[in-house]
Tab-separated table of C-alpha atoms in Angstrom:
chain	number	residue	atom	x	y	z
A	20	MET	CA	8.751	23.732	52.890
A	21	TYR	CA	7.591	20.744	50.812
A	22	LEU	CA	8.585	17.189	49.984
A	23	ILE	CA	7.933	15.748	46.516
A	24	THR	CA	7.407	12.064	45.740
A	25	THR	CA	7.790	11.064	42.094
A	26	ARG	CA	6.094	7.671	41.841
A	27	PRO	CA	3.150	7.107	39.443
A	28	ILE	CA	0.159	9.113	40.617
A	29	LYS	CA	-1.760	6.472	42.631
A	30	ASP	CA	1.388	5.350	44.433
A	31	ALA	CA	2.555	8.928	44.978
A	32	LEU	CA	-0.770	9.889	46.538
A	33	ASN	CA	-0.444	6.953	48.954
A	34	ASP	CA	3.017	8.234	49.892
A	35	CYS	CA	1.571	11.689	50.500
A	36	ARG	CA	-1.139	10.341	52.811
A	37	ILE	CA	1.475	8.547	54.907
A	38	LEU	CA	3.800	11.553	55.058
A	39	ASN	CA	1.017	14.060	55.718
A	40	LYS	CA	0.076	12.112	58.845
A	41	ARG	CA	3.667	12.610	60.032
A	42	GLY	CA	3.456	16.354	59.612
A	43	VAL	CA	5.104	16.594	56.191
A	44	ASN	CA	3.838	18.879	53.431
A	45	ALA	CA	4.044	16.221	50.724
A	46	THR	CA	2.902	16.514	47.129
A	47	ALA	CA	2.776	14.071	44.216
A	48	SER	CA	4.857	14.793	41.131
A	49	PRO	CA	4.785	11.796	38.780
A	50	SER	CA	6.903	11.757	35.645
A	51	MET	CA	5.437	8.733	33.917
A	52	LYS	CA	2.278	6.754	33.293
A	53	ILE	CA	1.824	2.995	33.283
A	54	LYS	CA	-0.389	0.961	30.949
A	55	LYS	CA	-0.856	-2.743	31.705
A	56	GLU	CA	-1.028	-5.405	28.995
A	57	ASN	CA	-1.916	-9.115	28.835
A	58	PRO	CA	0.100	-10.785	26.068
A	59	HIS	CA	-0.627	-14.392	25.164
A	60	ILE	CA	2.204	-16.703	26.250
A	61	ASN	CA	2.459	-19.713	23.932
A	62	PHE	CA	5.519	-21.504	25.332
A	63	ASN	CA	6.332	-23.528	28.446
A	64	PHE	CA	8.435	-22.069	31.237
A	65	ASP	CA	9.808	-23.383	34.524
A	66	GLY	CA	9.607	-20.237	36.623
A	67	ILE	CA	8.659	-16.579	36.609
A	68	PHE	CA	11.039	-13.702	37.346
A	69	LEU	CA	8.800	-10.966	38.770
A	70	THR	CA	10.565	-7.634	39.256
A	71	SER	CA	7.560	-5.311	39.478
A	72	ARG	CA	4.136	-5.423	41.066
A	73	HIS	CA	2.837	-3.796	37.869
A	74	ALA	CA	3.361	-7.169	36.152
A	75	ALA	CA	1.929	-9.297	38.970
A	76	HIS	CA	-1.394	-9.610	37.145
A	77	ILE	CA	0.242	-12.367	35.094
A	78	VAL	CA	-0.692	-14.718	37.945
A	79	LYS	CA	-4.412	-14.338	37.206
A	80	ASN	CA	-4.053	-16.192	33.899
A	81	LEU	CA	-1.713	-18.954	35.084
A	82	LYS	CA	-3.130	-22.465	34.927
A	83	ASP	CA	-0.493	-23.652	37.395
A	84	LYS	CA	-0.388	-21.128	40.218
A	85	ASN	CA	2.158	-23.288	42.072
A	86	ILE	CA	4.912	-22.591	39.543
A	87	PRO	CA	7.967	-20.981	41.230
A	88	ILE	CA	7.622	-17.207	41.125
A	89	PHE	CA	10.715	-15.248	42.112
A	90	CYS	CA	9.549	-11.890	43.476
A	91	VAL	CA	11.916	-8.952	43.787
A	92	GLY	CA	10.443	-7.863	47.118
A	93	SER	CA	7.678	-8.291	49.663
A	94	SER	CA	5.220	-5.811	48.115
A	95	THR	CA	5.436	-7.559	44.736
A	96	ALA	CA	4.994	-10.925	46.455
A	97	LYS	CA	1.946	-9.660	48.339
A	98	ILE	CA	0.165	-8.732	45.112
A	99	ALA	CA	1.162	-11.976	43.374
A	100	ARG	CA	-0.226	-13.878	46.367
A	101	SER	CA	-3.498	-11.921	46.163
A	102	PHE	CA	-3.886	-13.233	42.580
A	103	GLY	CA	-3.495	-16.815	43.804
A	104	ALA	CA	0.258	-17.531	43.594
A	105	THR	CA	1.280	-20.247	46.073
A	106	ASN	CA	4.989	-20.850	45.444
A	107	LEU	CA	6.783	-17.560	46.034
A	108	ILE	CA	10.501	-17.019	46.551
A	109	VAL	CA	11.004	-13.459	47.820
A	110	GLY	CA	14.175	-11.434	47.344
A	111	ASN	CA	15.586	-8.391	49.114
A	112	SER	CA	14.394	-5.822	46.545
A	113	ASP	CA	17.523	-6.323	44.412
A	114	ALA	CA	16.722	-7.813	40.992
A	115	LEU	CA	20.290	-8.977	40.332
A	116	HIS	CA	20.460	-10.752	43.692
A	117	LEU	CA	17.097	-12.380	42.951
A	118	ILE	CA	18.659	-14.165	39.970
A	119	SER	CA	21.068	-15.945	42.320
A	120	LEU	CA	18.082	-17.351	44.252
A	121	ILE	CA	16.826	-19.047	41.101
A	122	LYS	CA	20.056	-21.048	40.996
A	123	GLY	CA	19.097	-22.834	44.194
A	124	VAL	CA	15.626	-23.783	42.960
A	125	LEU	CA	15.774	-24.514	39.213
A	126	LYS	CA	18.172	-26.546	37.057
A	127	ASN	CA	20.637	-25.066	34.592
A	128	GLY	CA	18.993	-24.469	31.232
A	129	SER	CA	15.557	-23.781	32.736
A	130	ASN	CA	13.196	-21.469	30.863
A	131	ILE	CA	12.370	-18.329	32.832
A	132	LEU	CA	9.552	-15.955	31.917
A	133	TRP	CA	10.172	-12.314	32.775
A	134	PRO	CA	6.931	-10.299	32.630
A	135	SER	CA	8.301	-6.781	32.485
A	136	ASN	CA	7.970	-3.379	30.840
A	137	ASN	CA	8.933	-1.994	27.447
A	138	GLN	CA	12.369	-0.845	28.665
A	139	LYS	CA	15.568	-2.802	28.000
A	140	ASN	CA	17.792	-4.000	30.856
A	141	ASP	CA	21.092	-5.394	29.619
A	142	LEU	CA	22.446	-6.085	33.118
A	143	ILE	CA	19.674	-8.524	33.973
A	144	GLU	CA	19.829	-10.295	30.615
A	145	LYS	CA	23.620	-10.640	30.913
A	146	LYS	CA	23.297	-12.055	34.435
A	147	PHE	CA	20.850	-14.739	33.291
A	148	LYS	CA	23.287	-15.832	30.587
A	149	GLN	CA	26.032	-16.134	33.206
A	150	TYR	CA	23.808	-18.437	35.252
A	151	ASN	CA	22.916	-20.513	32.174
A	152	PHE	CA	19.173	-19.826	32.237
A	153	HIS	CA	17.014	-19.129	29.189
A	154	LEU	CA	15.239	-15.804	29.761
A	155	PHE	CA	12.092	-14.864	27.839
A	156	LYS	CA	11.084	-11.240	28.369
A	157	GLU	CA	7.494	-10.281	27.621
A	158	THR	CA	5.928	-6.831	27.975
A	159	PHE	CA	3.145	-6.861	30.581
A	160	TYR	CA	3.121	-3.119	31.170
A	161	ARG	CA	4.379	-0.068	29.330
A	162	VAL	CA	5.897	3.046	30.851
A	163	SER	CA	5.913	6.381	29.074
A	164	SER	CA	6.786	9.906	30.068
A	165	LEU	CA	4.145	12.491	30.854
A	166	ASN	CA	4.208	15.664	28.772
A	167	THR	CA	4.920	17.921	31.720
A	168	ILE	CA	5.304	18.023	35.482
A	169	ASP	CA	2.197	19.060	37.391
A	170	ASP	CA	1.619	22.782	37.985
A	171	ILE	CA	1.728	22.535	41.780
A	172	SER	CA	5.226	21.026	41.774
A	173	LEU	CA	6.479	23.455	39.133
A	174	ASN	CA	5.285	26.448	41.144
A	175	LEU	CA	6.817	25.121	44.359
A	176	ILE	CA	10.166	24.555	42.638
A	177	LYS	CA	10.079	28.014	41.065
A	178	LYS	CA	9.509	29.556	44.504
A	179	ASN	CA	12.308	27.432	46.095
A	180	LYS	CA	9.840	25.808	48.474
A	181	VAL	CA	10.876	22.182	47.826
A	182	SER	CA	13.388	20.763	50.301
A	183	VAL	CA	13.249	17.004	49.550
A	184	ILE	CA	12.521	14.920	46.448
A	185	LEU	CA	12.097	11.125	46.484
A	186	PHE	CA	13.099	8.877	43.571
A	187	PHE	CA	12.150	5.179	43.422
A	188	SER	CA	13.382	4.075	39.985
A	189	LEU	CA	16.035	5.147	37.511
A	190	ILE	CA	13.517	5.323	34.660
A	191	SER	CA	11.185	7.714	36.481
A	192	ALA	CA	14.126	9.785	37.791
A	193	LYS	CA	15.450	10.312	34.261
A	194	MET	CA	11.979	11.185	32.970
A	195	TRP	CA	11.410	13.658	35.819
A	196	ILE	CA	14.742	15.402	35.261
A	197	GLU	CA	14.031	15.658	31.520
A	198	LEU	CA	10.676	17.286	32.271
A	199	ILE	CA	12.445	19.748	34.568
A	200	LYS	CA	14.829	20.615	31.743
A	201	LYS	CA	11.861	21.020	29.417
A	202	SER	CA	10.357	23.496	31.902
A	203	ASN	CA	13.645	25.465	32.081
A	204	LEU	CA	13.951	24.858	35.822
A	205	THR	CA	17.285	23.030	35.939
A	206	LYS	CA	18.979	25.828	37.913
A	207	SER	CA	16.277	25.598	40.582
A	208	ILE	CA	16.909	21.989	41.623
A	209	TYR	CA	20.554	22.083	42.753
A	210	LYS	CA	19.902	23.031	46.379
A	211	ILE	CA	17.207	20.391	46.899
A	212	ASN	CA	17.892	17.198	48.900
A	213	TYR	CA	17.280	13.901	47.098
A	214	VAL	CA	16.515	10.490	48.599
A	215	VAL	CA	16.926	7.558	46.221
A	216	ILE	CA	16.316	3.825	46.465
A	217	ASN	CA	19.510	2.527	44.838
A	218	ASN	CA	23.025	3.278	43.610
A	219	SER	CA	21.975	3.600	39.960
A	220	ILE	CA	19.849	6.664	40.704
A	221	PHE	CA	22.506	8.012	43.085
A	222	ASN	CA	25.190	7.836	40.383
A	223	TYR	CA	22.886	9.369	37.773
A	224	LEU	CA	22.100	12.384	39.975
A	225	LYS	CA	25.732	12.798	40.942
A	226	LYS	CA	26.703	12.967	37.259
A	227	LEU	CA	24.271	15.868	36.989
A	228	LYS	CA	26.298	17.621	39.729
A	229	LEU	CA	23.495	17.363	42.294
A	230	ASP	CA	25.281	17.327	45.659
A	231	ASN	CA	22.663	16.518	48.297
A	232	VAL	CA	21.816	12.929	47.362
A	233	TYR	CA	21.099	10.224	49.951
A	234	ILE	CA	20.476	6.497	49.547
A	235	SER	CA	17.814	4.833	51.668
A	236	ARG	CA	19.025	2.202	54.134
A	237	ARG	CA	17.099	-0.545	52.346
A	238	LYS	CA	15.859	-0.867	48.764
A	239	ARG	CA	12.252	-0.498	49.788
A	240	ARG	CA	9.610	2.182	49.499
A	241	ALA	CA	9.164	2.407	53.271
A	242	SER	CA	12.885	3.022	53.714
A	243	VAL	CA	12.860	5.845	51.142
A	244	LEU	CA	9.901	7.463	52.899
A	245	SER	CA	11.620	7.088	56.265
A	246	LYS	CA	14.836	8.729	55.056
A	247	GLY	CA	12.904	11.508	53.361
A	248	LEU	CA	10.942	12.122	56.555
A	249	GLU	CA	14.164	12.238	58.575
A	250	ILE	CA	15.798	14.817	56.303
A	251	TYR	CA	12.626	16.901	56.099
A	252	LYS	CA	12.255	17.041	59.888
A	253	ASN	CA	15.940	17.873	60.389
A	254	LEU	CA	15.635	20.789	57.964
A	255	GLU	CA	12.407	21.899	59.601
A	256	ASN	CA	14.050	21.968	63.029
A	257	SER	CA	17.321	23.585	61.948
């Protein structure tokens, strides 16, 4: 029996090390790759909306490292702090909730820089308009799908040896499922248990008629790992 974690390879391998120490047969099965960028910013802004640690390297090039930086969660804040950021406002891992925190710090009409990826997010942009902030989205990292899922994961799925799969973002979940379809293994994933970090992924998997989907207690990596470990051990002992 195996557990699969679908984060980008370096992160997934860290997950595996943690889970292996707890007696879990964990393997990494990334669906996407990440390429960081450093665009030149030629306008003034009053704060930074930081929703991913993959964009935290923006702090390295800031002249004013005391500018308010609104971090989606503690892990993102930790990396921003390691680059020298000194004025961090940390959210609860919910990007939409993080926008409401800006309201208590910056004035209406403030310019907010959002160092993000090459994917569009209409919900966030709509929310900023509701709060009367000017949002400027710049691509600081690009995500793209891999060509295929790794051979180890494919073989385990074919042999029905995977009991739990962990998903941490909607983008990577969609990419992973598409790669499964590409490998003609869709019929093999319906009996697997899925642990996801938020409702968006939950709803997406449910629309695919996947029944055994669980949401982690908190929107954090550690909570997803904990829930996955719990389900894995329960299945192991049943």
